[in-house]
Structure formats: C-alpha cells, structure tokens
Amino acid sequence: MESVKKAKGTSNDKDIVDGIPKTMKALVKKKAEKGYELEEVEVPSLEDDEVLFKVEMKSLCGSDILLYNWYPKNIAESIATIPFIPGHEGLFQCL
C-alpha cells in the first residue's frame, strides 16, 4: 500500500509517495524548432529492472545544445524523436 503525505517547506506542496514526489520539473522539447520548455511532469513509473535517480545538479552536453537549436535538422532528427526530455549528464543520487 502506498503511503501518501504532503511535503512541507515548499511554496507548492507536492504529494509524496514512499518518499518520492509524484511530479518533477523538467526541460521538454515539444517542437522541431529552437528552444526547450520548463514544465512540471509526472515522475515516471519504474519497471522491475529500473532505478530512480534524484538529480542533484544538471549539466548539458553538446547534443543537448544541438537539440535545443534543432540545427542541423537532419542530425537533430537522427538523435531524438519529439517530444523528449533532454539530459544525461549531471550529479545524481540513487533512490
């Protein structure tokens, strides 16, 4: 059974399930044009062979910048399919 409680000390209280927030902030690429959008998205559910990481610090790599600009278009299209959340580099804590 899930234990649900409210997180305190934030301007927007969030539901917490077993110590893990239900939502997170993420950059999202939604259009084949320059830019990312900052959105509140659901924390993905995990499969049996997956782990969840808490992002402590985030960085962008060259591919993330290319995808931000969506240029050159043919390379961007070969790297990613829209919509997506960029980023794989940073400092993470395994939960």
Tab-separated table of C-alpha atoms in Angstrom:
chain	number	residue	atom	x	y	z
A	1	MET	CA	0.000	0.000	0.000
A	2	GLU	CA	1.288	3.465	-0.898
A	3	SER	CA	1.888	5.939	1.886
A	4	VAL	CA	0.946	9.442	0.753
A	5	LYS	CA	1.895	12.602	2.624
A	6	LYS	CA	2.454	16.266	1.846
A	7	ALA	CA	5.950	17.747	1.505
A	8	LYS	CA	6.400	20.765	3.780
A	9	GLY	CA	8.527	23.854	3.362
A	10	THR	CA	7.873	24.447	-0.320
A	11	SER	CA	5.790	27.136	-1.949
A	12	ASN	CA	3.842	24.446	-3.793
A	13	ASP	CA	3.218	21.381	-1.614
A	14	LYS	CA	3.536	18.159	-3.619
A	15	ASP	CA	2.171	14.741	-2.971
A	16	ILE	CA	4.907	12.368	-1.835
A	17	VAL	CA	4.579	8.581	-2.249
A	18	ASP	CA	7.043	6.491	-0.235
A	19	GLY	CA	9.384	9.493	-0.068
A	20	ILE	CA	9.295	10.159	-3.836
A	21	PRO	CA	7.490	13.197	-5.321
A	22	LYS	CA	4.768	12.456	-7.875
A	23	THR	CA	5.962	15.307	-10.110
A	24	MET	CA	9.256	16.937	-11.102
A	25	LYS	CA	10.424	19.920	-13.129
A	26	ALA	CA	11.927	19.068	-16.495
A	27	LEU	CA	13.024	20.723	-19.706
A	28	VAL	CA	10.880	19.331	-22.515
A	29	LYS	CA	11.461	19.549	-26.272
A	30	LYS	CA	7.984	19.725	-27.817
A	31	LYS	CA	8.571	21.311	-31.228
A	32	ALA	CA	11.062	20.922	-34.070
A	33	GLU	CA	12.339	24.459	-33.530
A	34	LYS	CA	14.748	26.316	-31.251
A	35	GLY	CA	14.047	26.006	-27.528
A	36	TYR	CA	13.014	23.839	-24.589
A	37	GLU	CA	10.070	24.416	-22.256
A	38	LEU	CA	10.294	24.114	-18.463
A	39	GLU	CA	7.347	22.029	-17.250
A	40	GLU	CA	6.083	20.129	-14.242
A	41	VAL	CA	5.865	16.478	-15.355
A	42	GLU	CA	4.999	13.213	-13.644
A	43	VAL	CA	7.870	11.190	-12.198
A	44	PRO	CA	7.961	8.106	-14.445
A	45	SER	CA	6.888	4.775	-13.017
A	46	LEU	CA	9.624	2.161	-12.834
A	47	GLU	CA	9.886	-1.309	-14.296
A	48	ASP	CA	11.349	-4.121	-12.174
A	49	ASP	CA	14.818	-3.704	-13.748
A	50	GLU	CA	14.995	0.111	-13.449
A	51	VAL	CA	16.209	2.511	-10.736
A	52	LEU	CA	15.247	6.085	-9.914
A	53	PHE	CA	17.823	8.852	-9.532
A	54	LYS	CA	17.353	12.202	-7.824
A	55	VAL	CA	19.039	14.970	-9.805
A	56	GLU	CA	21.323	16.978	-7.506
A	57	MET	CA	23.000	19.042	-10.246
A	58	LYS	CA	22.421	19.106	-14.004
A	59	SER	CA	24.562	19.927	-16.993
A	60	LEU	CA	24.026	19.988	-20.735
A	61	CYS	CA	26.219	18.274	-23.291
A	62	GLY	CA	26.866	19.193	-26.911
A	63	SER	CA	23.995	17.014	-28.110
A	64	ASP	CA	21.565	18.801	-25.760
A	65	ILE	CA	22.642	22.149	-27.240
A	66	LEU	CA	22.320	20.851	-30.813
A	67	LEU	CA	18.843	19.565	-29.937
A	68	TYR	CA	17.945	22.890	-28.266
A	69	ASN	CA	18.763	24.691	-31.527
A	70	TRP	CA	17.306	21.834	-33.645
A	71	TYR	CA	20.118	22.501	-36.085
A	72	PRO	CA	21.381	20.905	-38.238
A	73	LYS	CA	17.878	19.472	-38.615
A	74	ASN	CA	18.953	16.159	-40.192
A	75	ILE	CA	21.314	15.417	-37.271
A	76	ALA	CA	18.761	16.507	-34.652
A	77	GLU	CA	16.153	14.211	-36.203
A	78	SER	CA	18.620	11.301	-36.165
A	79	ILE	CA	19.377	11.821	-32.435
A	80	ALA	CA	15.906	12.351	-30.969
A	81	THR	CA	12.185	11.991	-31.518
A	82	ILE	CA	9.928	14.786	-30.263
A	83	PRO	CA	8.651	15.047	-27.551
A	84	PHE	CA	11.543	14.231	-25.205
A	85	ILE	CA	13.283	15.330	-22.013
A	86	PRO	CA	16.979	16.065	-22.671
A	87	GLY	CA	19.866	15.385	-20.381
A	88	HIS	CA	22.013	12.518	-19.236
A	89	GLU	CA	24.883	14.361	-17.583
A	90	GLY	CA	24.870	15.576	-14.016
A	91	LEU	CA	25.233	14.660	-10.358
A	92	PHE	CA	22.668	12.064	-9.258
A	93	GLN	CA	21.636	10.269	-6.084
A	94	CYS	CA	20.220	6.750	-6.424
A	95	LEU	CA	16.917	6.442	-4.532
